[in-house]
Coordinates of C-alpha atoms in Angstrom, one line a residue:
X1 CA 74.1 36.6 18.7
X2 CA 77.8 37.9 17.2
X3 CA 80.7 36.3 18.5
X4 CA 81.4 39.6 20.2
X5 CA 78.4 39.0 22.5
X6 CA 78.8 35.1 23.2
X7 CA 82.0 36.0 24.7
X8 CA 81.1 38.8 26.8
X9 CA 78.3 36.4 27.9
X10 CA 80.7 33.6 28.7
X11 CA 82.9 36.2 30.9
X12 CA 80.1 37.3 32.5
X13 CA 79.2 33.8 33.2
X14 CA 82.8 32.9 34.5
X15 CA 82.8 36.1 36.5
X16 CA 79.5 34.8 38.2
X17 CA 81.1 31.6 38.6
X18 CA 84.3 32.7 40.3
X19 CA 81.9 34.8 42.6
X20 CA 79.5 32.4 43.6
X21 CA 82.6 30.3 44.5
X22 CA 83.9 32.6 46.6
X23 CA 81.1 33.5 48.7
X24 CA 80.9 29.7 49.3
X25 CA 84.2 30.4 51.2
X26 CA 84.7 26.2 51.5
X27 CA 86.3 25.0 54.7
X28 CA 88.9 25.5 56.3
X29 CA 89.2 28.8 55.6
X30 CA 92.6 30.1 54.8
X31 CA 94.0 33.2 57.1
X32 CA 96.5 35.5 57.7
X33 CA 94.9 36.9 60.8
X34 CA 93.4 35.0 63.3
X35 CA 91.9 36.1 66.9
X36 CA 91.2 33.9 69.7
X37 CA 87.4 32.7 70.1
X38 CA 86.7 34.7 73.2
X39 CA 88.2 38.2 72.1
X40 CA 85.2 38.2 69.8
X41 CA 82.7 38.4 72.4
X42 CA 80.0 40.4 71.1
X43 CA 77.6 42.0 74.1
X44 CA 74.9 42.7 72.2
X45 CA 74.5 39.3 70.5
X46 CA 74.7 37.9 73.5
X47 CA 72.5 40.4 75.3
X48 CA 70.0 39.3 72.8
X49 CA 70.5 35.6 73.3
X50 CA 69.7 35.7 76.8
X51 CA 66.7 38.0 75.9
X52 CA 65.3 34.8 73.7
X53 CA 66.5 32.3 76.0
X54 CA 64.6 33.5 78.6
X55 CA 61.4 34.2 77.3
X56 CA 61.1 30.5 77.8
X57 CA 60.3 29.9 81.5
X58 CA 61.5 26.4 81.6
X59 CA 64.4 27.4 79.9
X60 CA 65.3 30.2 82.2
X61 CA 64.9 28.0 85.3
X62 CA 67.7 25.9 83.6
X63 CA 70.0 28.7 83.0
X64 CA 69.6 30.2 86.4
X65 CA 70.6 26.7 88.1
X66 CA 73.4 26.4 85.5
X67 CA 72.1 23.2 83.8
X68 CA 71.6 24.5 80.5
X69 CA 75.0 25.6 78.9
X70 CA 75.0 27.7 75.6
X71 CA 77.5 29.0 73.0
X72 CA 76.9 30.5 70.1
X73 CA 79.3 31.6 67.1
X74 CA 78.0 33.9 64.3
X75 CA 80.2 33.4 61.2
X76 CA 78.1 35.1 58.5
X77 CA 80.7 38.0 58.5
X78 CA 84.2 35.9 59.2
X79 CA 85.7 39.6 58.9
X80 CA 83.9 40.6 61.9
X81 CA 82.8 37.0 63.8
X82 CA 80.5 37.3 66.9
X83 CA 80.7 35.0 69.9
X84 CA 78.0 34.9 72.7
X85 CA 77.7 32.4 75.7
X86 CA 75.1 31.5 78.2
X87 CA 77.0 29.6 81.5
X88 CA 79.2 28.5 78.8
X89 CA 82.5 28.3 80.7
X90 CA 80.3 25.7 83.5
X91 CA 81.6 22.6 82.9
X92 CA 78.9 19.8 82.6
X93 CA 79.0 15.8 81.7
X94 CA 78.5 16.0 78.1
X95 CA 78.4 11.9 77.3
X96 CA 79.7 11.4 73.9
X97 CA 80.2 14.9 72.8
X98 CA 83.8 15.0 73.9
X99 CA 84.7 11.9 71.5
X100 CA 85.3 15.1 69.1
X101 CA 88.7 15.3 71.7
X102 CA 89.4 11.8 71.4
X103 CA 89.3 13.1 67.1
X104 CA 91.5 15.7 67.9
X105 CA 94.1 13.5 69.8
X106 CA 94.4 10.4 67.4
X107 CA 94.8 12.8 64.7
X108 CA 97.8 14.7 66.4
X109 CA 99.2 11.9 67.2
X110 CA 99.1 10.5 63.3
X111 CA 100.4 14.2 62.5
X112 CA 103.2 13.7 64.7
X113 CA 103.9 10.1 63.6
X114 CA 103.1 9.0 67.2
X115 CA 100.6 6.9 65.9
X116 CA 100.0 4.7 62.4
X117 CA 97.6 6.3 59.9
X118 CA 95.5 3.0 59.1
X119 CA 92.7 2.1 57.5
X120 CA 91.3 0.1 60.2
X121 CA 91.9 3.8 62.3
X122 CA 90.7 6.0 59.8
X123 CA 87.3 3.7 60.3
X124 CA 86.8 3.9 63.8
X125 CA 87.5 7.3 63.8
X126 CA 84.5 7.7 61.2
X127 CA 82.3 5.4 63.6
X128 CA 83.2 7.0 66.9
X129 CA 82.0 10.2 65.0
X130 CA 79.2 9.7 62.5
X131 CA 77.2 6.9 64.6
X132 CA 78.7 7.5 68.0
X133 CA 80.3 3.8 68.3
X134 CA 81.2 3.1 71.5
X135 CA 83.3 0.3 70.7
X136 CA 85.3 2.3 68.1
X137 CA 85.3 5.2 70.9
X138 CA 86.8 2.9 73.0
X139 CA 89.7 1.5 70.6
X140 CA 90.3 4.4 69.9
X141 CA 90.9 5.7 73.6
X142 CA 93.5 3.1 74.3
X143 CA 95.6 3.8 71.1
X144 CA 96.7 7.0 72.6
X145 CA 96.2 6.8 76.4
X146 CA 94.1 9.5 78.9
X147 CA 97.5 11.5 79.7
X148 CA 97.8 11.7 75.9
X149 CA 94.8 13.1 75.5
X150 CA 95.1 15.1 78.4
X151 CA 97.9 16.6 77.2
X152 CA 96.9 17.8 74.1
X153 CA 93.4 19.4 75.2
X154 CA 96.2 21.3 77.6
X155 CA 98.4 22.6 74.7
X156 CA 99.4 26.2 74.7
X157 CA 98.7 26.3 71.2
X158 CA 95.1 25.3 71.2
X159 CA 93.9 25.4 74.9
X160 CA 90.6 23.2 74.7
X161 CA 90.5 22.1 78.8
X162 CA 92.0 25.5 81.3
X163 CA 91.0 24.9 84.9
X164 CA 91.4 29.1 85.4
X165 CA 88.6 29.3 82.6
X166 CA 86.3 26.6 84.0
X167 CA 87.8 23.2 82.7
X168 CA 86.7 22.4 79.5
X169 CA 86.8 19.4 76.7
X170 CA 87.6 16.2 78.5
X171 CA 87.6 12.4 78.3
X172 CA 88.5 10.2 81.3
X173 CA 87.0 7.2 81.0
X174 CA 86.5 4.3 78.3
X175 CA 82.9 4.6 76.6
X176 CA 82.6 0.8 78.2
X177 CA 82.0 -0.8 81.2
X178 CA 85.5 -2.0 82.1
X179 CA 88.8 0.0 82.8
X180 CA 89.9 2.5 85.1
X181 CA 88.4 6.4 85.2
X182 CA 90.7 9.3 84.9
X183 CA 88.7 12.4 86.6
X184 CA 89.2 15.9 85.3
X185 CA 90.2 17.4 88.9
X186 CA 88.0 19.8 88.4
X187 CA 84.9 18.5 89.3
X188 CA 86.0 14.8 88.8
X189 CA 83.9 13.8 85.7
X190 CA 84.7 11.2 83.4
X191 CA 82.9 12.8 80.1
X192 CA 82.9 16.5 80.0
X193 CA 82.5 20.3 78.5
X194 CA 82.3 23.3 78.5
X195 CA 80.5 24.8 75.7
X196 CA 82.7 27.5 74.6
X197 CA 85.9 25.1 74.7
X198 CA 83.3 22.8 72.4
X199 CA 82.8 26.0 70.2
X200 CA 86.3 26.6 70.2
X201 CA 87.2 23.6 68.7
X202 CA 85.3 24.0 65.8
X203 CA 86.3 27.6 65.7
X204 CA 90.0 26.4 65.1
X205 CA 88.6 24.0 62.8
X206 CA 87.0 26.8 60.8
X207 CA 90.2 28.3 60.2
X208 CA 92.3 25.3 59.7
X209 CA 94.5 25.9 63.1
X210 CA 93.1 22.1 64.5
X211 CA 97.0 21.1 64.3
X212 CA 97.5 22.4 61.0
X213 CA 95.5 23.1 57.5
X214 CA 95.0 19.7 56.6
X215 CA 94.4 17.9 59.5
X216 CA 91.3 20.4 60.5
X217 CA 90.6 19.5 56.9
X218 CA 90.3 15.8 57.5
X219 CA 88.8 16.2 60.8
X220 CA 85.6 18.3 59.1
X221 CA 85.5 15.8 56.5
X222 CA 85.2 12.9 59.5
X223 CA 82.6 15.6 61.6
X224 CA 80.4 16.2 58.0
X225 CA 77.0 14.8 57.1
X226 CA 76.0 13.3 60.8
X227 CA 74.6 9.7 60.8
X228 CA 72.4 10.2 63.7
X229 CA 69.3 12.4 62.7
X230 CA 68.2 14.1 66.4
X231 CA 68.3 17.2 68.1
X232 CA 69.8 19.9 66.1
X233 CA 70.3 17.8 62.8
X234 CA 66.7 17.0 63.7
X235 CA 65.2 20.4 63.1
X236 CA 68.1 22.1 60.6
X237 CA 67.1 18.7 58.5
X238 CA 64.5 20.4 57.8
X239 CA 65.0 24.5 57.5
X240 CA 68.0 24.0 56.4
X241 CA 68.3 21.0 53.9
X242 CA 71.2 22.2 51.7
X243 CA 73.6 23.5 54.4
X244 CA 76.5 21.1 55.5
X245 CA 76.1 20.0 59.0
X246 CA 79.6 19.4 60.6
X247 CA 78.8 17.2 64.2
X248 CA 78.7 15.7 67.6
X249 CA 76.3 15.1 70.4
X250 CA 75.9 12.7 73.7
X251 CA 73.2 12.0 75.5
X252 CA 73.0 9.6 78.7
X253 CA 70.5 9.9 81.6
X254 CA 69.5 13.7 82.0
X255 CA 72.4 14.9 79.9
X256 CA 71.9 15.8 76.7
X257 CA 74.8 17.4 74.5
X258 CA 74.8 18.4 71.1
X259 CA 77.5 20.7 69.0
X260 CA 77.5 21.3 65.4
X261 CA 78.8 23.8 62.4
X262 CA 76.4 25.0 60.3
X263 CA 77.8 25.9 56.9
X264 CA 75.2 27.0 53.8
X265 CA 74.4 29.8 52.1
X266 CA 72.4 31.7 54.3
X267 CA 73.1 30.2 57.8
X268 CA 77.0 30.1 59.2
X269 CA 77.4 29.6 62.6
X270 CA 78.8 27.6 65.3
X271 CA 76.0 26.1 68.2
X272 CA 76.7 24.1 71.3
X273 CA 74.0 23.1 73.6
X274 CA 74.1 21.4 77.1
X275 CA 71.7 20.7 79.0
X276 CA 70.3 18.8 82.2
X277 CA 66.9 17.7 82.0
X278 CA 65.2 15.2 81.1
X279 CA 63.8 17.2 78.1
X280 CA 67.0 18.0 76.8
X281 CA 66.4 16.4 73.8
X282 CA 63.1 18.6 72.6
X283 CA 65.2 21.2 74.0
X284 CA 67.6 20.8 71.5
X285 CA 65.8 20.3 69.1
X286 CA 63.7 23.7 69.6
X287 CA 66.5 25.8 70.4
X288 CA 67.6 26.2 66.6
X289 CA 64.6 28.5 66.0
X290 CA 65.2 31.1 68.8
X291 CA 68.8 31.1 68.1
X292 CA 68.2 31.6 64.3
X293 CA 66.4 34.9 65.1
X294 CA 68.7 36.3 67.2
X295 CA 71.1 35.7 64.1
X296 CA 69.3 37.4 62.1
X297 CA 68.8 40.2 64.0
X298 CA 72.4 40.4 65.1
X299 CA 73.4 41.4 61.2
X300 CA 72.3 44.8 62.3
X301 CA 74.6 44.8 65.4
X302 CA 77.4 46.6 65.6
X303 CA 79.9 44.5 68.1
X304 CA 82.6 46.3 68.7
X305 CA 80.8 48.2 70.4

């Protein structure tokens, strides 16, 4: 081989490099444009959702008595992003999923120098995310106060609890026995979601727009590679080994939670899941399959439509 054909070799190489990069697209993504989760509502993906959802008997029961909650965020095409929901704007208790809040609060609070950026914080955060600590949680709670985080699920900017669309994200009560409760006055629960306001979290995470670039950055990196092995990291464990799993759940009682951003080569999309039952966790845990097909098949859908 001539030196003439090792180099067109090694550009050919770097081109495929600098490709394969690319398509990785890592997180957060960088962009100019950026459209609010629900003006990507995509009928037909969510037509189809419902379609799959309900060919489970059990599972249609739950739906009809709004005690299954569903949304669902197809990212494979981040030009052209497809969001489907299932009672997602019914606000349920949601146990330890909304400690993701309790994340986004402490860390506005360090952005905004409200609050010290410690070691001993940057740990609990990790525990109140990775293994669900409820100590940690707890600590963590107190540092910035239920009107704090009240406040900031509010926000104009990033509106993760609206009483007009349902409620949404919310934390009013220490993960311990002790202390006073602080009601959403919705529906007056201490631990709550929605799952589209759980969706759109991630969503702004996605596109670096949780506070600002770097913070959504630090906050994925806090959300990545889940401790606790169940429900959805249960089964994507195992069809999905090599994707990066970004995610929180809660269970307690009936209520089972479970939210998570699926990021590999082949699979990109956003799932929450809650549900009443006292299967919830099996539920979970099957739901990746049907919802993986109607993925698939919504590649072929044409949404703006």
């Amino acid at each position: 081989m001539n030196y003439s054909e090792v180099k067109s070799k090694l550009s050919f190489l770097f081109c495929l490099l600098v490709l394969t990069v690319a398509a990785q697209k890592p997180l957060p993504i960088r962009t100019t444009e950026f459209k609010e989760l629900k003006s990507n509502k995509c009928e037909a993906l969510e037509k189809n959702l419902k379609a799959e959802l309900n060919k489970n008997k059990s599972w249609k029961a739950l739906i009809q008595s709004k005690k299954m909650s569903i949304s669902l965020v197809d990212l494979h095409d981040i030009n052209h992003i497809g969001f489907a929901g299932v009672n997602e704007n019914n606000m349920m208790y949601a146990a330890s999923l909304p400690k993701i809040a309790v994340l986004y609060t402490v860390m506005d609070a360090i952005d905004k120098g409200i609050v010290k950026d410690t070691p001993a914080v940057r740990k609990d955060l990790s525990l109140m995310i990775s293994k669900s600590n409820n100590a940690a949680s707890t600590r963590m709670i107190d540092l910035v106060g239920y009107k704090r985080i009240e406040k900031v699920l509010r926000s104009t900017k990033t509106t993760l609890y609206d009483a007009e669309q349902g409620g949404g994200l919310w934390v009013g009560k220490r993960y311990a026995a002790a202390g006073a409760r602080y009601p959403d006055p919705l529906k007056g629960l201490s631990h709550a979601a929605t799952s589209y306001q759980a969706a759109n979290l991630y969503y702004h995470l996605v596109f670096g727009k949780l506070i600002n670039n770097q913070r959504s950055a630090e906050m994925l990196e806090i959300l990545k590679n889940p401790q606790l092995g169940h429900k959805f990291v249960y089964t994507l464990n195992k069809v999905a080994p090599n994707a990066k799993l970004f995610r929180k759940s809660g269970s307690w009682k009936n209520y089972h939670s479970d939210s998570v951003l699926v990021w590999g080569k082949d699979r990109r999309y956003i799932l929450v899941a809650l549900i009443e039952s006292s299967h919830g966790e099996q539920i979970i845990r099957n739901l990746i399959t049907p919802v993986e097909k109607v993925l698939k098949k919504s590649r072929m859908l044409n949404c703006s439509e």
